[in-house]
Structures are given as structure tokens and as C-alpha cells.
Amino acid sequence: MFEHLSVDKLNSKQGEAIEHMESPIIVLAGAGSGKTQLITHKYSHLYKKDKSKYENMLAIAFSIKAATEMKSRISHIISENLEDAWIGTFYSQCSRILRQEGAKVSVNSDFIIYDTDDQSRLIRHILSEMKLYEALYKGVLSKISCFKSSLIMPDDLLSSTSSFDFDEKIIKVYVRYQDEMAKSSALDQDDLIIYTIKLFEENPDILDKYTNLFNYILVDEFQDSSYSQYYLLKILSEKNRNILVAGDDDQSTYKYKGLESENVLNRFEKDFPDAMSINLEQAYRFTKNILDVSHSIIAKNRNRKTKPLWTDKAPGEKVCHYWFISEEDEAKYIAKNIKDLYLKGTYVYGDIAILYRVPLQSRVIEEALKEERIPFRVFGCTNFYQKKEIKDIISYMRLIVNSFDNVSIRRIINLPARSISANTISKLEQEAKKEGISLYVAMQNVCNNKGLTAQVKEKLKGFVSLLDTISSSDVKTVSDGIKLIGTLTGYIEILDEHELSEITELMFANGSMPIREFLDMVAISAASTCDATTTNAITLTTLHNVKGMEFPVVFITGLEDGLIPYFKATGTEDELDEERRLFYLGMTRAKDVLYMTGARRRRLYAKFQEQEPSRFLKDIPKDCCLWLEKNAIPTNNSTRSQEGKKEPVEFPYNSGCRVKHPKWGVGVVRDCYGEDDDVKVTVNFPNVGIKRLALKFANLEKI
């Protein structure tokens, strides 16, 4: 029925959801059961069926990356360019609406979007100004975000007689935060949702416009929608009832995000009682053994929606659980196991992920991987766009489009050095606060007032003149913006060679992008991804960051009480349910092979602790898993301790270099190991496969 649309085969349940149009649809989709595939094909089916009616459907994905992939997949299926389609995240689509309609709710069309780093800087500034402990900024920011995601604004807290759970100091910070955002003509991600809702509620004609424009609404990963996001969907779809949401309560991480505890899937069922419910129960991603083990964990959760997942894939390898004496032994075993998998030629490094509950677990794993010379990337480390030199340039670019951005002005006012003293900046802050104006306007005022020396005024006038020049410039693209900044500010001249290379990379990757589009993309992009120079590397990341990913081989480390489940999340049954969902999320990222490891002794928070195996392991039937306890892994240093210290071996070939063999032709070196006159090399020859050779007999020629 759908073959003309698809490069994939759809099952009957997916087909049923695609055909159904008489009522809202809620798709309960187990891990790996094809909910994203369903959404792309529903979109494609409707578009093909009646393009004039369905060319402006709204499709929501959980991240910029997921939205880009969804758009690409649909474009491939329907063979059309979807550059202007309404496919994106909640934040990107609300930003698009507010750029066009925001003036009706007093949102300047030139607003800038603050990312988490910008928000943190602003909160810290406010705490310092109020003489409160700056180190509390993360908790304060989280609390403010919780209020906003629940559509609770400062006025609601101040005027309500209800007993909200908040500290009086937090409300004062919240009020100042919103005031500073308004003076800077800035919105954060939560504001994008809030002001779009405000726009629709205060302007019924605008709501009708978008209700009619979005003839169908499709939402992926719906289970992690906040209340504000859900409310936005509700008011957009109440009239036409033209919505399909797909999600899995077993993979929900909403508490981690600080959202309300009620499952949004249940809320949808209450508000749309006529919704058709469809369960996707066939799992395509993982083997039967992985399915059975992961199900044995999640089945223990209370109040979950039962989804009897099944798969027609082979049983595959048994899931393995290894228990080690120490975290060092655990890490060394993982590294050696990965090296063996790689040398066998079955998997490349990019096929493998190592997951953990807290970031501090990665340190010892990274050391073990380095010792085995295994490339890796830490997903969730400092975002490329958060690197200091990149963030500095971005701050200058934001001032090109908005001179009122206080956070950016504070960041670059002395970059490069302009000798504007802390005392002068303090006076500017006082003037801005007293008059309720931005720092930019405060500088203009101060320059015309008495109280500052001629020398200080000259410096401020020079800086104001710079801001006026860059904001009145006619630059359009990122590349032109960076060139303008370099020419006018002298900032580029203070960078070292490495920092300059990062700026060059920024221009290479995004140079042709319009500045405003680039700034929105950087701020909205929720994923904190690394600047990985190679994809052929092991992925290290936390269980929270792994949503949306899948790998042929997965290691979940730290299967110990106190880590999985986390010691701060074992006080209630709800918290334990949340930890099980997190564990289940990690397990179901594995397609072929799943290893689970733990250690009796681990260094946590500056001290060594004796650990017990995770209580969740008791939920796994013994015949579903291979259980092994490992003794200490011997190291090269310990085995050679009697021989004295040796210099590290220098190998003649690096992984990835090309060599020529007299018989098998050109190949790529995968590994070089051994010592003295017994060095061996593993080479992948395209025509004959992987060969392990003794270097002294191999007669290889380096190309």
C-alpha cells in the first residue's frame, strides 16, 4: 500500500496509524519499534496525497539533529526540497513564529536567544549584585526553568495566594532575570514557548492563521514534552483535532529535565478522549537477548503502559555482566575487549559506545583507552560553540543584530583590552539599573553626563562608536561578520594559532549562513556535542545524553548501587522508576552486543568506596545473561616490574596509515603492537580482508 512512498517496509500497525485521519492519534512505541519512521512516512503520505492541503504540516523532533535527519528522510521519500518546511524543534518553530508575529506581544523582531551559558552568566551577575552566593546559579536557573515550563511567571508567584514551593530569594532573582532579559531584548528557550502561547491566546486571529496553516501536527519523542510545550500543541490542535503524537513512557527523562511529574502521555489521553491509541510492538533495533534483558528491567516499573515488545531478529550474543575488583580493572577490560572486537574486523571504533551514570566515571576509562591507543570522543563535553574564542566572536555577532544585549557587552567590553576599569563598569551597571535601561543606553547617557573624567568618557565613546558601527553595518553572513569584527575590533590579533584555527573552522562550517539564522541555531541547539574530528572513534557519554543514538556494541559501566540507581535517587519508588527508565534507555541503544560492568571498589567524590552490585541486576533472570566475575587485569607494568622500567615502544606505523604488501597490494593499518623484534601489525586489505603480520617478515612498504 505504501511501497511507492518508502525505502522501508512498514508493518500493519504503522500502516494503520498512517491511514487513520478521523481523530487524534497517540502512538505508544517501544524502543526501536519505528516511531520516527512512522512520522516521516505519515508526513510523506499526506504530502503525496494532497500537497496543496498538507504542504505546511508541523513536525516536531526532540533535537536539531533529529529534525535535520527527519527533514532529509522525508525529502528523499517525496523527492522534493523541504528547506522552508515547518520541521524542527519546539524552540526553532516558535522562534520562527515570533520573528514574524512577535511585535503583537511586545517581542522585538531582532530579539536574540540566550543559551544556557548566557543564562548562567546573567544569573551569576544577578546573584553577585544581590550579594547572594554565586555558586547557587545552577540550582536557581533550574528552578526558574521549572517555573517557566509550567507557565508560571513572576507575576503569578507574586499575586497568587497559593503556596508555591519557592524560596523568597529565588522569586527576587526571577523578577530581576526577566527584567534584564527585557532590557537586553533577549529570550531564553522557555520564553520562546511562553511568548508563542501568549501570542495565540491574546490574538485569536493569529491562532486561527496557524491552526489553518498546520493542517496536520506530528510530534516525535512526545513523552519528554514539558507542560508548556504540551499546552502549545493543545491550543494548536483543539480546533481541527489533527495531531499524531508518538512516544514511549519507558524512555521518558522528564524528571531529569526538571519537568512536572505527571506523564504527558496520560495528560494527552485525558484531554483527547477520542484519540485512537496504537501500539508499535515489533522491535527492529536489537536482538532478542537484548530485548529480553532490557524488558526484565523496565517491567518492574509501576504504572507504565504495557507494551509487549517482540522481535523476529535472532537471539544474538548473550548479554554479559562482568564484576571487577576495581574501576581500573573494569576500564582496562573494556579497553582490551574493544581492541579485540576491532582487530577481529567485525566492528570499527565508531560502532561502539561506553555509557555511564555520572561524568566523573569517564576519567579512568579515558586513561585505559589512551593506553590501548584507541580513539574516542566524549559526547556531552564542551560544545564547539561554547569554546571561549568562538563564544567571544558569537557575542560580537549578536551585537551586530542587537546592541542592547547586556550579557554580550559584559563579555567583550574589554576584549581586546580597552582599559575600561571595573569601577567604570560598576557605574554603568548602577546607571542601567537605576534608569531601567540597557548598558548600551547607559553608556550613551554617561558620556553626556558629569561625573566621569574626560579620559574615561573618551574610552566609553570609542566603545559606543564601535557598537554603532558594527550594528549599522550591512553584513549578512557569518563569514562577513567575522571579517568585520576582525577589521574593526582587533580581537583576532590577540588570538594564538590554535584559537585562530578554531575561528577558521567556524567560518568554514557556517560561513555562508545568514548571521541571525546562525545565532538562533547555536542558541537553540540543545545537544551539547563535542567537536569530534573523526567519526571512527569510541563514543563516551552519560545515560542522559544517549537519547536518539544507537550502536552495534554498547558497554554500560558502573552497575553498582549508588550509581545505577544513583544514590540521590533512591528515596522514593518514583525516583527508582526514573532510574530504571534511564538504565533501560541505555540498554536499548545496543543493536548487537550489550556488556554491563561494575566494580567492587571505585573512587567517587574524592574518596574510595566499597560498592555493591546494582539492585536492578536482581530483576534479570539468570538464564538471560552471562554472569562473570573477573580478577585483576594484569598490566604491562606489573608483569615487567622485576625487569626494571622500559622505554615505551615506538611503532613504525600509526593506525590509519597506508602500506603496500607485495602480494595483497595496498591496505590500511588498523593496529601495531608488540615489542623488540616481535612487533606485529594488523592491516585491512580491501581485496583479502584483515591480516595480522609479523613486521619483520611482512615486507611492507609505507605509502
XYZ file of C-alpha atoms in Angstrom:
703
model
C 0.000 0.000 0.000
C 2.827 2.424 0.894
C 5.660 0.993 -1.199
C 5.528 3.957 -3.585
C 6.463 6.236 -0.680
C 9.060 4.286 1.111
C 12.506 2.820 1.108
C 11.466 0.957 4.253
C 8.880 -1.738 4.799
C 6.050 -0.664 7.079
C 4.208 -3.073 9.360
C 0.430 -3.189 9.742
C 0.338 -1.053 12.900
C 2.397 1.686 11.249
C 0.138 1.490 8.197
C -2.943 1.827 10.401
C -1.577 4.997 12.012
C -0.694 6.439 8.615
C -4.178 5.837 7.168
C -6.204 6.994 10.176
C -7.490 10.579 9.868
C -10.766 10.663 11.818
C -9.370 11.582 15.231
C -6.177 12.418 17.124
C -3.679 9.551 17.381
C -1.417 8.558 20.218
C 1.269 6.074 19.209
C 2.838 4.161 22.088
C 6.097 2.992 20.595
C 8.564 0.755 22.389
C 12.291 1.243 21.960
C 13.454 0.566 18.418
C 9.913 -0.012 17.114
C 10.000 2.603 14.371
C 8.110 5.628 15.697
C 10.346 8.106 13.863
C 9.948 6.036 10.717
C 6.177 6.208 11.195
C 6.218 10.010 11.497
C 8.343 10.502 8.378
C 6.027 8.240 6.386
C 2.835 9.804 7.740
C 4.149 13.200 6.658
C 5.179 11.821 3.243
C 1.865 10.005 2.743
C -0.235 13.116 3.436
C 2.032 15.320 1.315
C 1.761 12.939 -1.622
C -1.971 12.555 -1.122
C -2.787 16.286 -1.249
C 0.188 18.637 -1.470
C -1.953 21.798 -1.635
C -3.561 20.913 1.695
C -0.626 19.397 3.555
C 2.409 21.355 2.366
C 2.634 23.204 5.711
C 2.388 20.414 8.252
C 4.115 20.970 11.598
C 6.556 18.198 12.534
C 8.358 18.361 15.892
C 11.551 16.431 16.696
C 13.420 16.380 20.014
C 16.687 17.921 18.751
C 18.095 19.947 15.877
C 19.995 16.868 14.692
C 16.881 14.685 14.777
C 14.867 17.355 12.949
C 17.529 17.664 10.251
C 17.554 13.905 9.749
C 13.744 13.812 9.651
C 13.628 16.562 7.037
C 16.264 14.806 4.948
C 14.432 11.467 5.151
C 11.087 12.976 4.121
C 12.709 14.977 1.328
C 14.223 11.752 -0.010
C 10.892 9.919 0.101
C 8.865 12.623 -1.658
C 11.741 13.789 -3.907
C 11.206 17.464 -3.069
C 13.192 20.205 -1.346
C 11.775 20.940 2.113
C 14.044 23.820 3.058
C 11.122 26.013 4.191
C 9.047 23.221 5.744
C 7.848 23.525 9.343
C 10.032 20.677 10.558
C 12.134 21.339 13.654
C 12.172 21.508 17.424
C 9.612 23.299 19.565
C 12.136 26.095 20.025
C 13.081 26.573 16.381
C 9.466 26.673 15.228
C 8.391 29.086 17.970
C 11.352 31.319 17.130
C 10.211 31.353 13.513
C 6.683 32.358 14.510
C 7.877 35.097 16.878
C 10.196 36.580 14.247
C 7.098 37.139 12.127
C 4.420 37.900 14.713
C 6.233 38.769 17.956
C 5.551 42.516 17.809
C 1.950 41.771 18.801
C 3.209 40.638 22.229
C 5.961 43.274 22.502
C 8.724 40.958 21.284
C 11.211 42.823 19.118
C 11.809 41.011 15.819
C 15.554 41.464 16.438
C 15.454 39.515 19.698
C 18.397 37.300 20.489
C 18.204 33.893 22.148
C 20.234 33.188 25.270
C 21.663 29.703 25.576
C 22.383 28.018 28.913
C 25.800 29.657 29.195
C 24.309 33.115 28.656
C 21.563 32.410 31.189
C 24.135 31.204 33.718
C 26.247 34.333 33.270
C 23.195 36.528 33.788
C 22.067 34.603 36.885
C 25.566 34.825 38.376
C 25.642 38.553 37.706
C 22.282 38.990 39.453
C 23.328 36.858 42.438
C 26.523 38.881 42.790
C 24.586 42.120 42.548
C 22.174 40.911 45.246
C 25.116 39.691 47.375
C 23.935 36.080 47.203
C 26.153 33.023 46.848
C 27.088 32.804 43.138
C 27.719 29.062 43.259
C 23.953 28.550 43.566
C 23.394 29.738 39.996
C 22.719 26.270 38.536
C 20.003 25.491 41.044
C 18.426 28.927 40.615
C 18.448 28.601 36.830
C 16.899 25.129 37.065
C 14.142 26.438 39.343
C 13.356 29.335 37.007
C 13.199 26.945 34.066
C 10.803 24.714 36.033
C 8.536 27.685 36.689
C 8.575 28.668 33.035
C 7.950 25.157 31.724
C 4.878 25.121 33.967
C 3.812 28.562 32.618
C 4.393 30.236 35.994
C 5.737 33.762 35.586
C 6.977 36.111 38.346
C 3.659 37.986 38.487
C 1.834 34.687 39.044
C 4.041 33.951 42.037
C 3.717 37.443 43.483
C -0.049 37.755 43.082
C -1.137 34.229 43.899
C -2.407 33.299 47.346
C -1.422 29.691 46.675
C 1.544 28.240 48.487
C 4.099 27.773 45.724
C 7.195 25.828 46.624
C 9.836 28.530 46.261
C 12.323 30.476 48.282
C 11.615 34.196 48.581
C 15.093 34.980 47.285
C 14.515 32.929 44.148
C 11.463 34.981 43.219
C 13.525 38.163 43.570
C 16.178 36.717 41.267
C 13.445 35.571 38.854
C 11.989 39.100 38.698
C 15.443 40.626 38.076
C 16.225 37.950 35.499
C 13.113 38.723 33.458
C 13.782 42.448 33.772
C 17.344 42.013 32.489
C 16.101 39.845 29.607
C 13.620 42.537 28.581
C 16.276 45.294 28.684
C 18.546 43.137 26.527
C 15.764 42.299 24.050
C 16.565 38.646 24.714
C 14.546 35.462 25.147
C 15.630 32.107 26.539
C 14.334 28.798 25.200
C 11.453 28.657 27.674
C 10.450 32.187 26.670
C 10.103 31.088 23.054
C 7.302 28.740 24.098
C 5.732 31.149 26.585
C 5.545 34.113 24.209
C 4.178 31.973 21.385
C 1.391 30.803 23.696
C 0.813 34.416 24.767
C 0.669 35.446 21.101
C -2.011 32.866 20.335
C -4.100 33.497 23.445
C -4.135 37.277 23.041
C -4.627 37.220 19.262
C -7.324 34.717 18.191
C -6.865 35.736 14.559
C -3.187 34.751 14.699
C -4.109 31.453 16.338
C -6.636 30.802 13.553
C -3.969 31.608 10.975
C -1.572 28.948 12.306
C -4.315 26.473 13.149
C -5.349 26.578 9.499
C -1.768 26.640 8.259
C -0.779 23.494 10.167
C -3.231 21.055 8.629
C -1.531 18.235 10.478
C 0.773 18.116 13.505
C 3.272 15.320 14.117
C 5.335 15.033 17.303
C 8.207 12.635 17.960
C 9.544 11.793 21.473
C 6.336 13.287 22.850
C 6.894 11.742 26.293
C 9.538 14.353 27.101
C 7.407 17.393 26.294
C 7.061 19.927 29.105
C 3.680 21.256 30.187
C 4.230 24.499 28.243
C 5.133 22.564 25.082
C 2.119 20.315 25.504
C -0.178 23.297 26.100
C 1.090 24.896 22.878
C 0.266 21.725 20.946
C -3.130 21.545 22.592
C -4.267 25.029 21.571
C -2.950 24.494 18.026
C -4.826 21.206 17.572
C -8.031 21.652 19.607
C -10.000 23.018 16.662
C -9.080 20.549 13.917
C -8.051 17.554 16.092
C -5.326 16.927 13.514
C -2.475 15.610 15.629
C -0.376 12.472 15.975
C 1.975 12.137 18.925
C 4.445 9.283 19.294
C 6.309 8.422 22.464
C 7.362 5.829 24.982
C 6.871 6.372 28.697
C 9.603 3.789 29.329
C 12.159 6.174 27.810
C 10.970 9.347 29.473
C 13.618 11.502 31.141
C 11.376 14.404 32.071
C 12.363 14.458 35.748
C 15.992 14.858 34.758
C 14.944 17.968 32.849
C 13.134 19.281 35.907
C 9.664 18.908 34.419
C 6.425 18.106 36.182
C 5.969 14.545 37.353
C 2.707 13.792 35.533
C 3.342 11.789 32.405
C 2.386 13.922 29.414
C 1.067 10.826 27.619
C -1.582 10.487 30.334
C -2.402 14.178 30.021
C -2.953 13.778 26.275
C -5.325 10.850 26.809
C -7.385 12.923 29.271
C -7.598 15.970 27.006
C -8.217 13.983 23.819
C -10.513 11.146 24.978
C -11.446 10.332 21.375
C -7.815 9.755 20.421
C -7.037 6.473 18.712
C -4.284 4.570 20.546
C -1.894 2.424 18.525
C 0.894 0.302 19.997
C 4.040 -0.353 17.984
C 5.258 -3.618 19.439
C 7.702 -5.013 16.899
C 11.271 -4.050 17.793
C 13.676 -3.705 14.877
C 16.800 -2.342 16.557
C 18.130 -5.051 18.852
C 18.468 -8.812 19.216
C 16.070 -10.966 21.213
C 18.559 -11.373 24.058
C 18.908 -7.605 24.460
C 15.116 -7.263 24.251
C 14.552 -9.881 26.961
C 17.127 -8.452 29.371
C 16.030 -4.824 28.952
C 12.358 -5.788 29.295
C 13.061 -7.633 32.530
C 14.268 -4.316 33.979
C 11.565 -1.959 32.733
C 8.759 -4.433 33.506
C 9.358 -3.762 37.225
C 8.270 -0.120 36.886
C 4.888 0.780 38.298
C 2.099 2.498 36.344
C 3.788 2.016 32.979
C 1.857 1.421 29.792
C 2.394 -2.224 28.948
C 3.919 -2.755 25.509
C 4.679 -6.435 24.832
C 7.630 -5.859 22.510
C 8.718 -8.693 20.258
C 11.293 -9.147 17.538
C 11.892 -11.593 14.731
C 15.635 -10.973 14.923
C 17.917 -13.797 16.007
C 18.759 -14.241 19.732
C 22.269 -12.916 19.105
C 25.039 -12.953 21.671
C 24.147 -13.264 25.319
C 24.139 -10.074 27.320
C 27.224 -10.153 29.554
C 27.649 -8.846 33.086
C 31.182 -8.561 34.441
C 32.055 -7.738 38.053
C 35.571 -6.436 38.759
C 37.678 -5.769 41.835
C 38.313 -2.114 40.941
C 37.290 0.539 38.454
C 40.785 0.358 36.932
C 40.284 -3.335 36.190
C 36.877 -2.546 34.734
C 38.291 0.141 32.449
C 41.261 -1.988 31.320
C 38.998 -4.902 30.480
C 36.670 -2.688 28.454
C 39.608 -1.221 26.522
C 41.125 -4.645 25.794
C 37.741 -6.059 24.796
C 37.200 -3.163 22.406
C 40.636 -3.681 20.899
C 39.838 -7.380 20.338
C 36.499 -6.564 18.696
C 38.260 -4.107 16.427
C 41.106 -6.439 15.490
C 38.668 -9.196 14.578
C 37.355 -6.826 11.925
C 33.701 -7.190 12.916
C 33.306 -3.649 14.223
C 35.029 -0.312 13.755
C 35.543 2.048 16.691
C 32.613 4.222 15.638
C 30.281 1.253 16.222
C 30.982 1.195 19.956
C 29.723 3.311 22.876
C 30.597 3.362 26.576
C 27.825 4.723 28.810
C 27.951 5.800 32.449
C 25.672 7.462 35.006
C 27.883 10.398 36.043
C 30.608 12.171 34.026
C 33.372 11.587 36.599
C 33.299 7.865 35.684
C 34.833 8.651 32.302
C 38.277 9.648 33.632
C 39.605 6.156 34.303
C 38.005 4.830 31.091
C 39.687 7.530 29.039
C 43.075 6.598 30.527
C 42.570 2.930 29.648
C 41.576 3.780 26.081
C 44.623 6.023 25.701
C 46.880 3.218 26.901
C 45.480 0.929 24.210
C 45.755 3.768 21.674
C 42.032 3.638 20.958
C 40.498 6.871 19.592
C 37.476 8.189 21.471
C 35.268 11.237 21.788
C 33.401 12.388 24.873
C 29.868 13.291 23.817
C 28.487 15.953 26.113
C 31.755 17.793 26.703
C 32.222 21.465 25.908
C 30.262 22.372 22.823
C 32.342 23.744 19.937
C 30.257 26.920 20.080
C 30.997 27.293 23.808
C 34.759 27.468 23.349
C 35.981 30.848 24.593
C 37.211 32.261 21.300
C 34.102 31.048 19.456
C 31.783 32.403 22.142
C 33.610 35.755 22.025
C 33.064 36.015 18.271
C 29.418 34.975 18.679
C 28.960 37.704 21.296
C 30.288 40.296 18.861
C 27.971 38.946 16.147
C 24.996 39.208 18.478
C 25.831 42.880 18.967
C 25.679 43.291 15.188
C 21.962 42.446 15.325
C 21.174 43.760 18.829
C 23.182 46.457 20.623
C 21.092 46.038 23.793
C 22.467 42.587 24.644
C 23.894 43.156 28.135
C 25.412 39.678 28.508
C 27.425 40.093 25.305
C 28.513 43.630 26.219
C 29.774 42.434 29.612
C 31.691 39.664 27.881
C 33.518 41.700 25.239
C 33.760 45.194 26.710
C 37.465 44.566 27.347
C 38.143 42.040 24.564
C 40.589 43.152 23.365
C 41.716 45.298 26.303
C 40.190 48.788 26.239
C 41.239 49.818 29.766
C 37.616 50.284 30.846
C 38.004 49.701 34.571
C 35.841 47.604 36.865
C 34.895 50.816 38.683
C 33.628 52.359 35.443
C 31.670 49.234 34.570
C 30.142 49.285 38.054
C 28.955 52.870 37.485
C 27.424 51.813 34.168
C 25.620 48.944 35.884
C 24.238 51.304 38.538
C 23.039 53.764 35.894
C 21.378 50.980 33.892
C 19.657 49.571 36.958
C 18.510 52.970 38.241
C 17.039 54.043 34.893
C 15.809 50.603 33.794
C 17.855 50.713 30.592
C 20.430 48.566 28.822
C 24.181 49.005 29.287
C 24.422 50.355 25.742
C 21.977 53.179 26.513
C 23.623 53.709 29.918
C 26.982 54.256 28.187
C 25.418 56.829 25.877
C 23.900 58.640 28.861
C 27.055 58.567 30.974
C 29.110 60.010 28.138
C 26.839 63.076 28.168
C 26.772 63.495 31.941
C 29.196 64.847 34.513
C 30.934 62.601 36.996
C 33.464 60.842 34.786
C 36.877 62.062 33.676
C 37.422 63.083 30.077
C 39.730 60.095 29.605
C 37.089 57.589 30.776
C 34.431 59.243 28.637
C 36.705 59.003 25.630
C 37.131 55.257 26.146
C 33.372 54.747 26.502
C 32.634 56.902 23.458
C 35.083 54.792 21.464
C 33.325 51.603 22.523
C 29.862 53.052 21.814
C 31.084 54.180 18.407
C 32.325 50.641 17.720
C 28.925 49.181 18.658
C 27.172 51.741 16.452
C 29.433 50.904 13.525
C 29.012 47.141 13.694
C 25.241 47.355 14.316
C 24.732 49.675 11.341
C 26.858 47.568 9.019
C 25.269 45.734 6.120
C 26.916 42.354 6.695
C 24.675 39.372 6.007
C 26.677 36.173 6.506
C 28.749 34.691 9.307
C 31.910 34.971 7.226
C 31.340 38.662 6.533
C 30.520 39.240 10.205
C 33.788 37.666 11.378
C 35.775 39.705 8.846
C 34.069 42.900 10.040
C 34.772 42.052 13.687
C 38.394 41.283 12.890
C 38.817 44.542 10.993
C 37.124 46.866 13.495
C 37.912 45.385 16.901
C 41.416 43.952 16.735
C 40.131 40.859 18.559
C 41.571 38.442 16.004
C 45.059 39.847 16.634
C 45.100 38.671 20.271
C 44.409 35.013 19.395
C 47.064 32.316 19.225
C 47.469 29.888 16.336
C 45.125 27.255 17.762
C 42.392 29.795 18.532
C 42.711 31.212 15.019
C 42.281 27.719 13.597
C 39.039 27.390 15.562
C 37.749 30.657 14.079
C 38.748 29.396 10.637
C 36.806 26.194 11.288
C 33.780 28.271 12.280
C 33.968 30.200 9.002
C 34.452 27.012 7.002
C 31.466 25.245 8.585
C 28.985 28.142 8.778
C 30.472 30.996 6.734
C 27.657 31.292 4.194
C 24.864 31.101 6.780
C 22.907 34.315 7.499
C 24.012 35.754 10.846
C 20.588 35.742 12.501
C 19.897 32.174 11.380
C 23.300 31.112 12.703
C 22.796 32.784 16.091
C 19.385 31.134 16.505
C 20.787 27.741 15.532
C 23.630 27.964 18.039
C 21.363 29.064 20.900
C 18.525 26.631 20.174
C 20.687 23.591 19.631
C 20.057 21.706 22.868
C 22.584 18.963 22.312
C 25.941 19.636 23.997
C 28.056 17.883 21.416
C 31.791 17.735 21.086
C 33.898 18.968 18.243
C 34.820 15.495 17.066
C 37.437 15.434 14.329
C 36.709 11.815 13.465
C 33.657 9.614 13.498
C 35.758 6.451 13.733
C 36.097 6.766 17.486
C 34.545 5.243 20.591
C 31.676 7.341 21.943
C 31.749 8.055 25.681
C 28.654 9.661 27.150
C 26.234 9.640 30.063
C 22.971 7.720 30.039
C 21.120 11.039 29.953
C 22.851 12.151 26.755
C 22.395 8.963 24.748
C 18.776 9.556 23.686
C 18.371 9.294 19.934
C 21.567 7.272 19.431
C 22.154 3.606 18.667
C 25.302 1.499 18.363
C 26.079 -2.095 17.407
C 28.066 -2.520 20.652
C 27.313 -0.850 23.994
C 29.110 -1.014 27.349
C 27.157 0.230 30.376
C 29.582 0.799 33.227
C 29.139 1.281 36.948
C 26.331 -1.244 37.556
C 26.518 -0.592 41.283
C 24.128 0.636 43.920
C 24.889 4.312 44.304
C 25.500 4.794 40.590
C 22.747 2.766 38.903
C 20.486 3.574 40.661
C 22.098 6.858 41.708
C 22.394 7.316 45.459
C 20.489 10.620 45.320
C 17.560 8.979 43.536
C 16.632 6.060 45.760
C 14.429 7.783 48.302
C 11.076 7.026 46.675
C 9.562 4.495 44.293
C 9.093 7.278 41.718
C 12.813 8.017 41.785
C 13.681 4.343 41.383
C 11.280 4.106 38.442
C 13.096 7.027 36.874
C 16.469 5.316 37.356
C 15.121 2.120 35.771
C 13.960 4.106 32.754
C 17.429 5.607 32.458
C 19.056 2.166 32.644
C 16.548 0.830 30.113
C 17.280 3.755 27.784
C 20.975 2.863 27.820
C 20.387 -0.862 27.308
C 18.154 -0.311 24.306
C 20.813 1.720 22.494
C 22.609 -1.583 21.757
C 21.823 -3.326 18.482
C 24.008 -6.464 18.558
C 26.091 -6.724 21.730
C 25.498 -5.412 25.255
C 28.046 -5.524 28.072
C 27.227 -4.439 31.629
C 30.085 -3.923 34.060
C 30.623 -2.944 37.662
C 33.393 -2.739 40.247
C 33.666 -3.502 43.950
C 35.962 -0.522 44.608
C 35.535 2.867 42.976
C 36.760 6.393 43.613
C 33.756 8.687 43.894
C 33.740 12.290 45.058
C 37.372 12.299 46.271
C 37.278 9.028 48.210
C 37.351 5.291 47.545
C 34.121 3.452 48.255
C 33.181 -0.193 48.531
C 30.357 -0.818 46.085
C 27.628 -3.465 45.889
C 26.181 -4.735 42.595
C 23.159 -2.783 41.383
C 19.843 -3.904 42.854
C 18.458 -3.806 39.300
C 20.562 -6.846 38.374
C 18.324 -8.964 40.614
C 15.462 -8.285 38.196
C 17.263 -10.024 35.325
C 16.517 -13.768 35.012
C 19.739 -15.737 35.415
C 19.352 -17.536 32.081
C 19.061 -14.233 30.165
C 22.580 -13.104 30.891
C 26.157 -14.356 31.115
C 27.442 -13.589 34.632
C 31.209 -13.429 35.175
C 33.409 -12.159 37.998
C 36.848 -11.055 36.859
C 40.077 -10.981 38.839
C 42.501 -8.093 38.470
C 43.627 -7.415 34.917
C 47.434 -7.632 34.779
C 49.181 -4.606 33.332
C 52.354 -4.445 31.307
C 53.981 -2.534 34.162
C 53.144 -5.185 36.764
C 54.365 -8.075 34.633
C 57.630 -6.285 33.970
C 58.156 -4.944 37.455
C 61.027 -7.359 38.045
C 62.741 -6.388 34.808
C 63.042 -2.706 35.510
C 61.440 0.169 33.673
C 61.498 0.083 29.864
C 61.163 2.899 27.421
C 57.809 2.999 25.587
C 57.856 1.225 22.233
C 57.831 3.453 19.153
C 55.937 1.719 16.371
C 56.832 2.282 12.708
C 53.185 2.564 11.595
C 50.281 4.551 13.002
C 46.676 3.412 12.822
C 45.160 4.684 9.592
C 48.346 4.918 7.533
C 48.504 3.173 4.138
C 51.001 0.425 3.330
C 51.724 -1.778 0.336
C 52.211 -5.564 0.517
C 53.972 -7.388 -2.366
C 51.116 -9.911 -2.665
C 47.936 -8.258 -1.355
C 48.518 -4.715 -2.563
C 47.581 -1.542 -0.698
C 45.958 -1.752 2.748
C 45.233 0.383 5.801
C 46.948 -0.251 9.137
C 44.452 -0.895 11.926
C 46.918 -1.582 14.727
C 50.587 -2.080 15.554
C 51.626 -3.864 18.745
C 54.299 -5.983 20.416
C 57.887 -5.083 21.348
C 61.529 -5.515 20.464
C 61.860 -7.828 17.437
C 58.333 -9.229 17.813
C 56.257 -6.275 16.568
C 53.058 -7.273 14.779
C 50.846 -5.230 12.516
C 47.163 -5.661 11.631
C 46.296 -4.464 8.123
C 42.956 -4.290 6.321
C 43.444 -5.155 2.630
C 40.282 -4.318 0.623
C 40.533 -7.416 -1.572
C 41.533 -10.045 1.008
C 40.332 -8.685 4.364
C 42.216 -8.230 7.631
C 45.658 -9.811 8.031
C 47.886 -9.980 11.119
C 51.544 -9.948 10.140
C 54.880 -10.178 11.891
C 56.530 -6.944 10.897
C 59.999 -8.415 10.416
C 58.645 -10.829 7.750
C 55.836 -8.702 6.248
C 57.954 -6.739 3.777
C 55.559 -3.784 3.933
C 56.186 -0.502 2.158
C 54.753 2.685 3.701
C 52.872 4.867 1.217
